[in-house]
Amino acid sequence: MLGLMQEWPLLCHKLIDHAALQHGDREIISRSIEGPIVRTNYGELRSRSLKVAQRLERDGFGLGDRIATLAWNTARHLEAWYGIMGIGAVYHTLNPRLFPEQILWIMNHAEDRAVFVDLTFLPLIEKVAGGVKSLKQVIVLTDKAHMPATSLPNAVAYEEWLGEADGDFAWKSFDENTAAGMCYTSGTTGDPKGVLYSHRSNVLHAMIACMPDAMGISSRDVVLPVVPMFHANAWGLGQSALMIGAKLVMPGGKMDGASIYELLDSEKVTFTAAVPTVWLMLLQHLEETGKKLPHLKKVVIGGSACPRAMTQKFQDNYGVEVIHAWGMTEMSPLGTLGTMKPVHDGLEGNARLDVQQKQGHAPFGVEMKVTDDNNVDRPWDGKTFGRLKVRGPAVARAYYGGAGKEQFDEEGWFDTGDVAHIDASGYMQITDRAKDVIKSGGEWISTIDIENLAVGHPDVAEAAVIGVAHPKWDERPLLVVVRKAGKEPSKDDILGYMNGKIAKWWMPDDVAFVAEIPHTATGKIQKTTLRQQFQDYRLPTA
Ligand code: AMP
């Protein structure tokens, strides 16, 4: 027997309709690429998105077409997303931090038919556009007055292009499983892989994100997504903020400490999210200037492990609650969030930080487990680690074009490639990427734990641990350190600080000082490059 409830397909344009109806005058503030801060609201955002949809359709784009965006977080980028989705086309966020050859490869693989591009990235698109056969149009996200001269024959200024539509348009209707968005993983090894979100997965993910024990945002919040829309959908904030009608503050291209502080302060931001690198810059700015964060309540930190010292500073020095989160492009991206459960009531100081070091628990809609290499479940005891596998309505079931089949099994589990343990209260902790664990004498050493500890040293700016060949143990850890400007900590200073805080056999065999640690386009430490750099390194213990 079937239920007798209405068919109400979960389509993304329902988010913008809802935001405009229920929260029409709630503001969206952007630091524009041209410079000034510009203000709009959900009502206007919807009208302009309808114009984008109408204009795209008039230009011959429609259902299933991949339309790329190469842009910072701004209201214009957001209205491009909703306009694209509103005709059943697919927004495809490109990461400008990739090399031009990678962008070219990705655009050809996705067969992008048009691209919305910020002024900042026009030179980048000029380099690659000629090589993308499917590309018909380049829409530069600016007005006529700011439109630069360009070598591209098919480039138009967004405002002029949009001005030719009157907005008298209705969203198209289609199945909720229709593709809505696309994002390629950064691909530290092999070619990048395309993840294809559906309308249904985007809407469900937005609901999951808003839940109180997840991000817990509401219409009373002022949300600043510092995490870019091209990094896994700005962690869903471009959808969840609309679902609940939060005021949105979009940082444009400026992510330095002073610029982010200016927005936090002037717009009275209550909730923000980004990778640790961004928060390192903000905390430095605060320390240098003595400024405080009186409005900010919560900061979500993820994308790579949040150092303990960072959590402590935000909470103790600025009264801001840290939510450590883990996720992946393949998961839309939220996987776990480190909000506290009742079992942690009363925990303070180090005991609370111990829990917050973990990446958190899975909300409804994310199933997870850890297994050994033979797919046998491992116990949730907070120490036995194994391969982390997930499934849910906003988790990929395949990559676009069929790559990476071995990561998906018949029972619907996706192998994340992360190594983790889960404790009895359901808190997961990442101990490594499967390919980064150090295998010392048959035992696994987690590099992330050692890195977290090392960056707690007051003179260490950044640290990475890699396995280096060892004649007796196969591999031993080498700690690679970037010193803070003007500081000269020695190997003994750093190892002395770490001694006693981790198992003795996890202690690095040596410390190498470097000026810079290589990063991927999404801000993660690029261990493949680092391992190449140190492939001939001889440990003093070898
Ligand atoms: P991306 O798809 O670029 O967001 O990368 C996803 C990967 O980033 C995950 O599989 C993890 O390896 C890593 N990651 C994300 N969040 C965290 C976190 N909080 N701690 C440690 N690693 C993380």
Coordinates of C-alpha atoms and ligand atoms in Angstrom, one line a residue:
M1 CA 0.0 0.0 0.0
L2 CA 1.3 3.4 -0.9
G3 CA 1.0 6.5 1.3
L4 CA -1.4 9.2 0.3
M5 CA 0.9 12.2 0.6
Q6 CA 1.7 14.7 -2.2
E7 CA 4.4 14.5 -4.7
W8 CA 6.6 17.5 -4.0
P9 CA 9.9 17.0 -5.8
L10 CA 12.9 18.3 -3.9
L11 CA 14.1 20.9 -6.4
C12 CA 16.7 23.5 -5.7
H13 CA 14.7 26.4 -7.0
K14 CA 12.2 25.7 -4.2
L15 CA 14.9 26.9 -1.9
I16 CA 15.2 30.3 -3.5
D17 CA 11.4 30.6 -3.8
H18 CA 11.1 29.9 -0.1
A19 CA 13.8 32.4 0.8
A20 CA 12.2 35.1 -1.3
L21 CA 8.7 34.5 0.1
Q22 CA 9.5 34.0 3.7
H23 CA 12.7 36.1 4.1
G24 CA 12.6 38.4 1.1
D25 CA 14.2 41.4 2.7
R26 CA 16.9 39.4 4.4
E27 CA 20.2 40.7 3.1
I28 CA 23.0 39.3 1.0
I29 CA 26.2 41.3 1.3
S30 CA 29.1 40.8 -1.1
R31 CA 32.6 42.1 -1.3
S32 CA 32.5 42.7 -5.0
I33 CA 35.3 41.9 -7.3
E34 CA 35.3 45.5 -8.5
G35 CA 35.9 46.6 -4.9
P36 CA 32.9 48.0 -3.0
I37 CA 30.7 46.1 -0.7
V38 CA 27.3 45.6 -2.4
R39 CA 24.0 44.7 -0.8
T40 CA 21.0 42.8 -2.2
N41 CA 18.3 40.5 -0.6
Y42 CA 16.6 37.2 -1.3
G43 CA 13.7 38.8 -3.1
E44 CA 16.1 40.5 -5.6
L45 CA 18.3 37.4 -5.8
R46 CA 15.3 35.4 -6.9
S47 CA 14.3 37.9 -9.6
R48 CA 17.8 38.0 -11.0
S49 CA 18.2 34.3 -10.9
L50 CA 15.0 34.0 -13.0
K51 CA 16.5 36.4 -15.5
V52 CA 19.7 34.3 -15.6
A53 CA 17.5 31.2 -16.3
Q54 CA 15.5 33.1 -19.0
R55 CA 18.6 34.4 -20.7
L56 CA 20.4 31.1 -20.7
E57 CA 17.3 29.4 -22.3
R58 CA 17.1 32.2 -24.9
D59 CA 20.8 31.5 -25.7
G60 CA 20.0 27.9 -26.3
F61 CA 21.1 26.2 -23.1
G62 CA 18.8 23.7 -21.3
L63 CA 18.4 20.4 -19.5
G64 CA 21.6 18.6 -18.7
D65 CA 24.0 21.3 -20.1
R66 CA 27.0 21.8 -18.0
I67 CA 27.6 25.5 -17.3
A68 CA 30.8 26.2 -15.5
T69 CA 31.5 28.9 -13.0
L70 CA 35.0 30.2 -12.2
A71 CA 34.2 32.7 -9.4
W72 CA 34.6 33.8 -5.8
N73 CA 31.7 33.8 -3.3
T74 CA 29.4 36.7 -4.3
A75 CA 25.7 37.2 -4.8
R76 CA 26.3 37.2 -8.6
H77 CA 27.8 33.7 -8.4
L78 CA 24.9 32.5 -6.3
E79 CA 22.2 33.9 -8.7
A80 CA 24.2 32.2 -11.6
W81 CA 23.9 28.9 -9.7
Y82 CA 20.1 29.2 -9.2
G83 CA 19.5 30.4 -12.7
I84 CA 21.5 27.5 -14.1
M85 CA 19.6 24.9 -11.9
G86 CA 16.3 26.5 -12.7
I87 CA 16.4 25.4 -16.3
G88 CA 17.6 21.9 -15.4
A89 CA 21.2 22.7 -16.4
V90 CA 24.2 21.8 -14.2
Y91 CA 26.4 24.4 -12.4
H92 CA 30.0 23.2 -12.6
T93 CA 32.3 24.9 -10.1
L94 CA 35.9 25.2 -11.3
N95 CA 38.6 25.6 -8.8
P96 CA 40.8 28.5 -9.9
R97 CA 43.7 27.3 -7.8
L98 CA 44.3 24.4 -10.2
F99 CA 46.8 24.7 -13.0
P100 CA 45.4 25.9 -16.4
E101 CA 46.1 22.4 -17.9
Q102 CA 44.0 20.8 -15.2
I103 CA 41.2 23.2 -15.7
L104 CA 41.3 22.5 -19.4
W105 CA 41.2 18.8 -18.8
I106 CA 38.3 19.1 -16.4
M107 CA 36.3 21.5 -18.7
N108 CA 36.7 19.1 -21.6
H109 CA 35.8 16.0 -19.5
A110 CA 32.6 17.8 -18.3
E111 CA 32.0 19.2 -21.8
D112 CA 31.1 22.6 -20.4
R113 CA 29.0 24.7 -22.8
A114 CA 29.3 28.1 -21.1
V115 CA 31.2 29.6 -18.2
F116 CA 30.5 32.4 -15.8
V117 CA 33.8 34.0 -14.8
D118 CA 35.0 36.6 -12.4
L119 CA 37.2 39.5 -13.6
T120 CA 40.0 37.9 -11.6
F121 CA 40.0 34.8 -13.6
L122 CA 39.4 36.2 -17.1
P123 CA 43.1 35.8 -18.0
L124 CA 42.9 32.1 -16.9
I125 CA 39.8 31.5 -19.1
E126 CA 41.5 33.3 -22.0
K127 CA 44.3 30.7 -21.7
V128 CA 42.1 27.6 -21.8
A129 CA 38.9 28.6 -23.7
G130 CA 40.4 27.9 -27.1
G131 CA 41.0 24.3 -26.1
V132 CA 37.5 23.6 -24.9
K133 CA 35.5 22.6 -28.0
S134 CA 32.1 22.5 -26.3
L135 CA 32.4 26.1 -25.0
K136 CA 30.0 28.4 -26.7
Q137 CA 29.9 31.4 -24.4
V138 CA 31.9 33.3 -21.7
I139 CA 29.8 35.5 -19.3
V140 CA 32.1 37.9 -17.4
L141 CA 30.5 38.6 -14.0
T142 CA 30.7 42.4 -14.2
D143 CA 29.0 45.4 -15.8
K144 CA 29.8 47.2 -19.0
A145 CA 31.8 49.9 -17.3
H146 CA 34.2 47.3 -15.8
M147 CA 34.3 45.0 -18.8
P148 CA 38.0 44.7 -19.9
A149 CA 39.2 44.2 -23.4
T150 CA 39.4 40.5 -24.1
S151 CA 40.8 38.2 -26.8
L152 CA 37.7 36.0 -26.4
P153 CA 35.3 36.4 -29.3
N154 CA 32.2 35.1 -27.4
A155 CA 32.5 37.1 -24.1
V156 CA 29.7 39.2 -22.8
A157 CA 29.4 41.4 -19.7
Y158 CA 27.0 39.8 -17.2
E159 CA 24.9 42.8 -16.4
E160 CA 24.4 43.7 -20.0
W161 CA 23.6 40.2 -20.9
L162 CA 21.1 39.9 -18.0
G163 CA 19.6 43.3 -18.8
E164 CA 18.1 41.8 -22.0
A165 CA 15.8 39.5 -19.9
D166 CA 12.7 40.8 -18.2
G167 CA 12.4 37.9 -15.6
D168 CA 9.0 36.9 -16.8
F169 CA 9.9 33.3 -16.6
A170 CA 8.9 30.1 -14.7
W171 CA 11.3 27.6 -13.4
K172 CA 11.4 24.4 -15.4
S173 CA 10.0 21.3 -13.8
F174 CA 11.8 17.9 -13.9
D175 CA 12.5 14.9 -11.7
E176 CA 14.2 15.6 -8.4
N177 CA 17.0 13.2 -9.3
T178 CA 18.0 15.5 -12.2
A179 CA 21.6 16.6 -12.0
A180 CA 22.0 20.1 -10.4
G181 CA 25.7 20.6 -9.8
M182 CA 29.1 19.2 -10.5
C183 CA 32.5 19.5 -8.8
Y184 CA 35.7 17.6 -9.5
T185 CA 37.9 16.3 -6.7
S186 CA 41.3 17.8 -6.5
G187 CA 43.0 14.5 -7.6
T188 CA 46.3 14.5 -5.8
T189 CA 47.0 11.2 -7.7
G190 CA 45.6 10.4 -11.1
D191 CA 43.0 12.4 -13.0
P192 CA 40.4 14.5 -11.2
K193 CA 37.0 12.7 -10.8
G194 CA 33.7 14.4 -11.3
V195 CA 31.0 14.3 -8.6
L196 CA 27.5 15.0 -9.9
Y197 CA 25.0 16.3 -7.3
S198 CA 21.2 16.0 -7.9
H199 CA 18.5 18.5 -6.9
R200 CA 17.3 15.9 -4.4
S201 CA 20.7 15.4 -2.8
N202 CA 21.4 19.2 -2.6
V203 CA 18.1 19.8 -0.9
L204 CA 18.5 16.9 1.6
H205 CA 22.1 17.9 2.3
A206 CA 20.9 21.5 3.0
M207 CA 18.4 20.1 5.5
I208 CA 21.0 17.9 7.1
A209 CA 23.4 20.9 7.4
C210 CA 20.8 23.1 9.2
M211 CA 20.0 20.5 11.9
P212 CA 20.8 21.8 15.4
D213 CA 23.5 19.1 16.0
A214 CA 25.0 19.8 12.6
M215 CA 25.7 23.4 11.7
G216 CA 22.6 24.5 13.6
I217 CA 21.9 27.8 11.7
S218 CA 18.6 29.7 11.7
S219 CA 17.0 32.8 10.2
R220 CA 18.5 34.8 13.1
D221 CA 22.1 34.0 12.0
V222 CA 24.4 36.0 9.9
V223 CA 26.4 33.5 7.9
L224 CA 29.8 34.1 6.3
P225 CA 30.9 31.2 4.0
V226 CA 34.6 31.9 3.7
V227 CA 34.9 28.4 2.2
P228 CA 34.6 29.0 -1.5
M229 CA 31.6 27.8 -3.6
F230 CA 34.1 26.0 -5.7
H231 CA 35.3 23.9 -2.7
A232 CA 32.5 21.3 -2.4
N233 CA 29.5 23.8 -2.7
A234 CA 30.8 26.1 0.1
W235 CA 30.0 23.1 2.3
G236 CA 26.3 23.5 1.3
L237 CA 25.9 27.0 2.7
G238 CA 24.7 28.3 -0.7
Q239 CA 21.7 26.1 -0.2
S240 CA 21.2 25.8 3.6
A241 CA 21.3 29.6 4.2
L242 CA 18.4 30.0 1.7
M243 CA 16.5 27.2 3.3
I244 CA 16.4 29.0 6.7
G245 CA 16.7 32.6 5.5
A246 CA 20.0 33.6 7.2
K247 CA 21.6 36.8 6.3
L248 CA 24.5 35.9 4.0
V249 CA 27.9 37.7 3.8
M250 CA 30.0 36.8 0.8
P251 CA 33.7 37.5 1.0
G252 CA 34.5 37.8 -2.7
G253 CA 38.2 37.3 -3.4
K254 CA 39.7 38.6 -0.1
M255 CA 40.4 35.9 2.5
D256 CA 43.3 37.6 4.4
G257 CA 42.8 38.2 8.1
A258 CA 42.1 41.9 8.0
S259 CA 39.5 41.6 5.2
I260 CA 37.7 38.7 6.9
Y261 CA 37.8 40.5 10.2
E262 CA 36.3 43.6 8.6
L263 CA 33.2 41.6 7.4
L264 CA 32.9 39.7 10.7
D265 CA 32.8 43.0 12.5
S266 CA 30.8 45.3 10.2
E267 CA 28.1 42.8 9.4
K268 CA 27.9 41.2 12.9
V269 CA 28.5 37.7 11.6
T270 CA 27.4 35.0 14.0
F271 CA 28.4 31.9 12.0
T272 CA 31.3 31.2 9.6
A273 CA 33.1 28.2 8.1
A274 CA 36.5 27.6 6.4
V275 CA 39.6 25.5 6.3
P276 CA 42.3 25.9 9.0
T277 CA 44.6 28.0 6.8
V278 CA 42.1 30.8 6.7
W279 CA 41.6 30.8 10.5
L280 CA 45.4 30.9 11.0
M281 CA 45.5 34.2 9.1
L282 CA 42.5 35.6 11.1
L283 CA 44.0 34.6 14.5
Q284 CA 47.3 36.1 13.6
H285 CA 45.5 39.3 12.6
L286 CA 43.6 39.3 15.9
E287 CA 46.8 38.7 17.9
E288 CA 48.7 41.5 16.1
T289 CA 45.9 44.1 16.5
G290 CA 44.3 43.0 19.8
K291 CA 40.9 43.0 18.2
K292 CA 38.0 40.7 19.6
L293 CA 35.1 38.8 18.1
P294 CA 32.1 40.0 20.1
H295 CA 29.4 38.9 17.5
L296 CA 30.7 35.6 16.3
K297 CA 29.2 32.5 18.0
K298 CA 30.3 29.5 16.0
V299 CA 33.0 28.6 13.5
V300 CA 33.1 25.4 11.5
I301 CA 36.6 24.2 10.7
G302 CA 37.2 21.3 8.3
G303 CA 38.7 20.3 5.0
S304 CA 41.8 19.2 6.9
A305 CA 42.4 18.5 10.6
C306 CA 41.8 21.5 12.9
P307 CA 44.8 21.9 15.2
R308 CA 44.1 21.7 18.9
A309 CA 45.7 25.1 19.5
M310 CA 43.3 26.7 17.1
T311 CA 40.2 25.3 18.8
Q312 CA 41.6 26.4 22.1
K313 CA 42.4 30.0 21.0
F314 CA 39.0 30.5 19.4
Q315 CA 37.2 29.2 22.5
D316 CA 39.4 30.6 25.3
N317 CA 40.5 33.9 23.9
Y318 CA 37.5 34.9 21.8
G319 CA 34.5 33.0 23.2
V320 CA 33.7 31.4 19.8
E321 CA 32.6 27.7 19.7
V322 CA 34.6 25.6 17.3
I323 CA 32.8 22.8 15.4
H324 CA 35.3 20.5 13.9
A325 CA 33.9 18.9 10.8
W326 CA 34.9 16.3 8.2
G327 CA 33.5 15.8 4.8
M328 CA 34.3 15.2 1.1
T329 CA 33.3 16.6 -2.3
E330 CA 31.8 13.1 -2.8
M331 CA 29.5 13.7 0.3
S332 CA 28.1 17.1 -0.8
P333 CA 30.3 17.5 1.5
L334 CA 29.2 17.1 5.1
G335 CA 30.1 13.8 6.8
T336 CA 30.5 14.4 10.5
L337 CA 30.4 17.4 12.9
G338 CA 31.9 17.7 16.3
T339 CA 28.9 19.2 18.2
M340 CA 28.7 18.0 21.8
K341 CA 26.3 15.3 23.0
P342 CA 24.8 15.0 26.5
V343 CA 27.5 12.5 27.4
H344 CA 30.0 15.4 27.3
D345 CA 28.0 17.7 29.6
G346 CA 30.4 19.2 32.1
L347 CA 33.5 18.4 30.2
E348 CA 36.0 21.3 30.4
G349 CA 39.6 22.2 29.4
N350 CA 41.7 19.5 28.0
A351 CA 39.0 16.8 28.3
R352 CA 36.7 18.8 26.1
L353 CA 39.5 19.6 23.6
D354 CA 40.2 15.9 23.4
V355 CA 36.6 15.3 22.1
Q356 CA 36.9 18.3 19.8
Q357 CA 40.0 17.0 18.2
K358 CA 37.8 14.3 16.8
Q359 CA 36.0 15.1 13.5
G360 CA 32.6 14.4 15.2
H361 CA 29.5 12.4 14.8
A362 CA 27.3 11.7 11.7
P363 CA 24.0 13.4 11.5
F364 CA 20.9 11.6 10.2
G365 CA 21.5 11.0 6.5
V366 CA 25.1 9.8 6.9
E367 CA 25.8 6.2 7.7
M368 CA 29.4 5.3 8.4
K369 CA 31.6 2.3 9.4
V370 CA 35.2 1.3 9.6
T371 CA 36.4 -1.9 8.2
D372 CA 39.7 -3.8 7.7
D373 CA 41.1 -4.5 4.3
N374 CA 38.8 -7.5 3.9
N375 CA 35.7 -5.4 4.5
V376 CA 35.1 -6.8 8.0
D377 CA 33.6 -4.3 10.5
R378 CA 35.9 -2.9 13.2
P379 CA 34.6 -2.2 16.7
W380 CA 33.6 1.4 17.7
D381 CA 36.1 1.5 20.6
G382 CA 37.8 4.8 19.8
K383 CA 41.1 3.2 19.0
T384 CA 40.8 0.4 16.4
F385 CA 41.3 2.1 13.1
G386 CA 40.4 1.0 9.6
R387 CA 39.0 2.2 6.2
L388 CA 36.2 4.7 6.7
K389 CA 33.1 3.9 4.5
V390 CA 29.9 5.9 4.1
R391 CA 26.6 5.9 2.5
G392 CA 23.6 8.3 2.4
P393 CA 21.2 10.3 0.1
A394 CA 23.9 13.0 -0.4
V395 CA 26.8 10.6 -1.0
A396 CA 28.0 9.9 -4.6
R397 CA 27.1 6.4 -6.0
A398 CA 29.5 6.7 -8.9
Y399 CA 31.9 9.3 -10.5
Y400 CA 30.9 11.1 -13.7
G401 CA 32.1 9.0 -16.6
G402 CA 32.6 5.9 -14.5
A403 CA 36.1 6.4 -13.0
G404 CA 37.1 5.1 -9.6
K405 CA 34.6 2.1 -9.7
E406 CA 36.7 0.3 -7.0
Q407 CA 35.6 2.9 -4.4
F408 CA 32.0 1.8 -4.5
D409 CA 30.7 -1.6 -3.3
E410 CA 27.5 -3.6 -4.1
E411 CA 26.0 -2.7 -0.7
G412 CA 26.2 1.0 -1.6
W413 CA 29.2 1.9 0.6
F414 CA 31.7 4.4 -0.6
D415 CA 35.3 3.9 0.5
T416 CA 36.4 7.4 1.5
G417 CA 40.1 6.6 1.3
D418 CA 40.4 8.0 4.9
V419 CA 41.6 5.9 7.8
A420 CA 39.7 6.5 11.1
H421 CA 38.4 5.1 14.3
I422 CA 34.9 5.6 15.9
D423 CA 34.3 5.7 19.6
A424 CA 31.3 4.3 21.6
S425 CA 29.5 7.6 21.4
G426 CA 29.8 7.6 17.6
Y427 CA 32.6 10.2 17.4
M428 CA 34.8 9.5 14.4
Q429 CA 38.5 10.5 14.3
I430 CA 40.5 10.6 11.1
T431 CA 43.9 9.2 11.7
D432 CA 45.1 9.5 8.1
R433 CA 44.6 9.3 4.4
A434 CA 45.0 5.6 3.5
K435 CA 47.9 6.5 1.2
D436 CA 49.6 8.6 3.9
V437 CA 49.7 6.3 6.9
I438 CA 53.2 5.4 7.9
K439 CA 53.8 1.6 8.2
S440 CA 56.5 1.2 10.8
G441 CA 57.4 -2.5 11.6
G442 CA 54.0 -3.6 10.5
E443 CA 52.2 -1.1 12.7
W444 CA 50.4 2.0 11.5
I445 CA 51.4 5.4 12.6
S446 CA 48.9 8.3 12.2
T447 CA 50.5 11.3 10.7
I448 CA 47.7 13.7 11.5
D449 CA 48.1 13.2 15.3
I450 CA 51.8 14.0 15.1
E451 CA 51.2 17.1 13.0
N452 CA 48.5 18.4 15.4
L453 CA 50.9 18.1 18.2
A454 CA 53.8 19.7 16.4
V455 CA 51.8 22.8 15.5
G456 CA 51.0 23.3 19.1
H457 CA 54.6 24.4 19.6
P458 CA 54.5 28.2 19.8
D459 CA 57.3 28.7 17.2
V460 CA 55.9 26.3 14.6
A461 CA 53.8 27.8 11.8
E462 CA 53.0 24.6 9.9
A463 CA 54.0 20.9 10.1
A464 CA 53.7 17.8 8.0
V465 CA 54.7 14.2 8.7
I466 CA 55.7 11.8 6.0
G467 CA 57.1 8.3 6.0
V468 CA 60.8 8.0 5.0
A469 CA 62.5 4.7 4.2
H470 CA 64.2 2.9 7.1
P471 CA 66.3 -0.3 6.8
K472 CA 64.8 -1.9 10.0
W473 CA 61.3 -0.5 10.3
D474 CA 60.4 -0.1 6.5
E475 CA 59.3 3.5 7.2
R476 CA 59.8 6.0 10.0
P477 CA 58.2 9.4 10.5
L478 CA 60.0 12.6 9.4
L479 CA 58.6 15.8 10.7
V480 CA 58.8 18.7 8.2
V481 CA 58.4 22.1 9.8
V482 CA 57.9 25.7 8.7
R483 CA 59.0 28.0 11.5
K484 CA 57.1 31.1 12.5
A485 CA 58.6 34.3 11.1
G486 CA 61.4 35.5 13.3
K487 CA 61.5 32.3 15.4
E488 CA 64.3 29.7 15.3
P489 CA 63.2 26.6 17.2
S490 CA 65.7 23.7 17.0
K491 CA 65.0 20.1 16.4
D492 CA 65.5 19.4 20.1
D493 CA 63.1 22.2 21.1
I494 CA 60.4 20.7 19.0
L495 CA 60.9 17.0 19.9
G496 CA 61.3 18.0 23.5
Y497 CA 57.9 19.7 23.4
M498 CA 56.3 16.6 21.8
N499 CA 58.0 14.1 24.1
G500 CA 55.6 12.3 26.4
K501 CA 52.5 13.5 24.5
I502 CA 52.4 10.7 22.0
A503 CA 53.5 7.0 22.0
K504 CA 57.3 6.8 22.0
W505 CA 57.4 4.8 18.8
W506 CA 55.3 7.5 17.1
M507 CA 58.0 10.2 17.8
P508 CA 59.5 11.5 14.5
D509 CA 63.1 10.2 13.9
D510 CA 64.1 13.6 12.6
V511 CA 62.9 17.2 11.9
A512 CA 63.5 18.9 8.6
F513 CA 63.0 22.7 8.3
V514 CA 61.6 24.2 5.1
A515 CA 60.5 27.6 3.9
E516 CA 57.2 26.3 2.6
I517 CA 55.0 23.2 2.6
P518 CA 53.3 22.4 -0.7
H519 CA 49.5 22.6 -0.8
T520 CA 46.8 21.2 -3.1
A521 CA 44.2 23.5 -4.7
T522 CA 41.8 23.0 -1.7
G523 CA 44.5 23.9 0.9
K524 CA 45.5 20.3 1.9
I525 CA 49.1 19.4 2.5
Q526 CA 50.4 17.8 -0.7
K527 CA 52.1 14.8 0.7
T528 CA 52.9 13.2 -2.7
T529 CA 55.1 16.2 -3.6
L530 CA 56.6 16.2 -0.1
R531 CA 57.5 12.5 -0.3
Q532 CA 59.2 13.1 -3.7
Q533 CA 61.1 16.0 -2.2
F534 CA 62.4 13.8 0.6
Q535 CA 62.7 10.5 -1.2
D536 CA 66.5 10.3 -0.8
Y537 CA 66.4 11.6 2.8
R538 CA 68.6 9.6 5.2
L539 CA 67.3 9.5 8.7
P540 CA 69.9 9.7 11.5
T541 CA 68.5 6.5 12.9
A542 CA 68.9 4.6 9.6
Ligands
AMP1 P1 37.7 17.5 -0.4 O1 36.9 16.6 -1.2 O2 38.7 18.3 -1.2 O3 37.0 18.3 0.6 O4 38.7 16.5 0.5 C1 38.1 15.6 1.3 C2 39.2 15.0 2.2 O5 39.8 16.0 3.1 C3 38.8 13.9 3.2 O6 38.7 12.7 2.6 C4 39.8 14.0 4.3 O7 41.0 13.3 3.9 C5 40.2 15.4 4.3 N1 39.5 16.1 5.4 C6 38.3 16.8 5.3 N2 38.0 17.3 6.6 C7 38.9 16.9 7.4 C8 39.2 17.0 8.8 N3 38.4 17.7 9.6 N4 40.2 16.4 9.4 C9 41.1 15.7 8.6 N5 40.9 15.5 7.3 C10 39.9 16.1 6.7

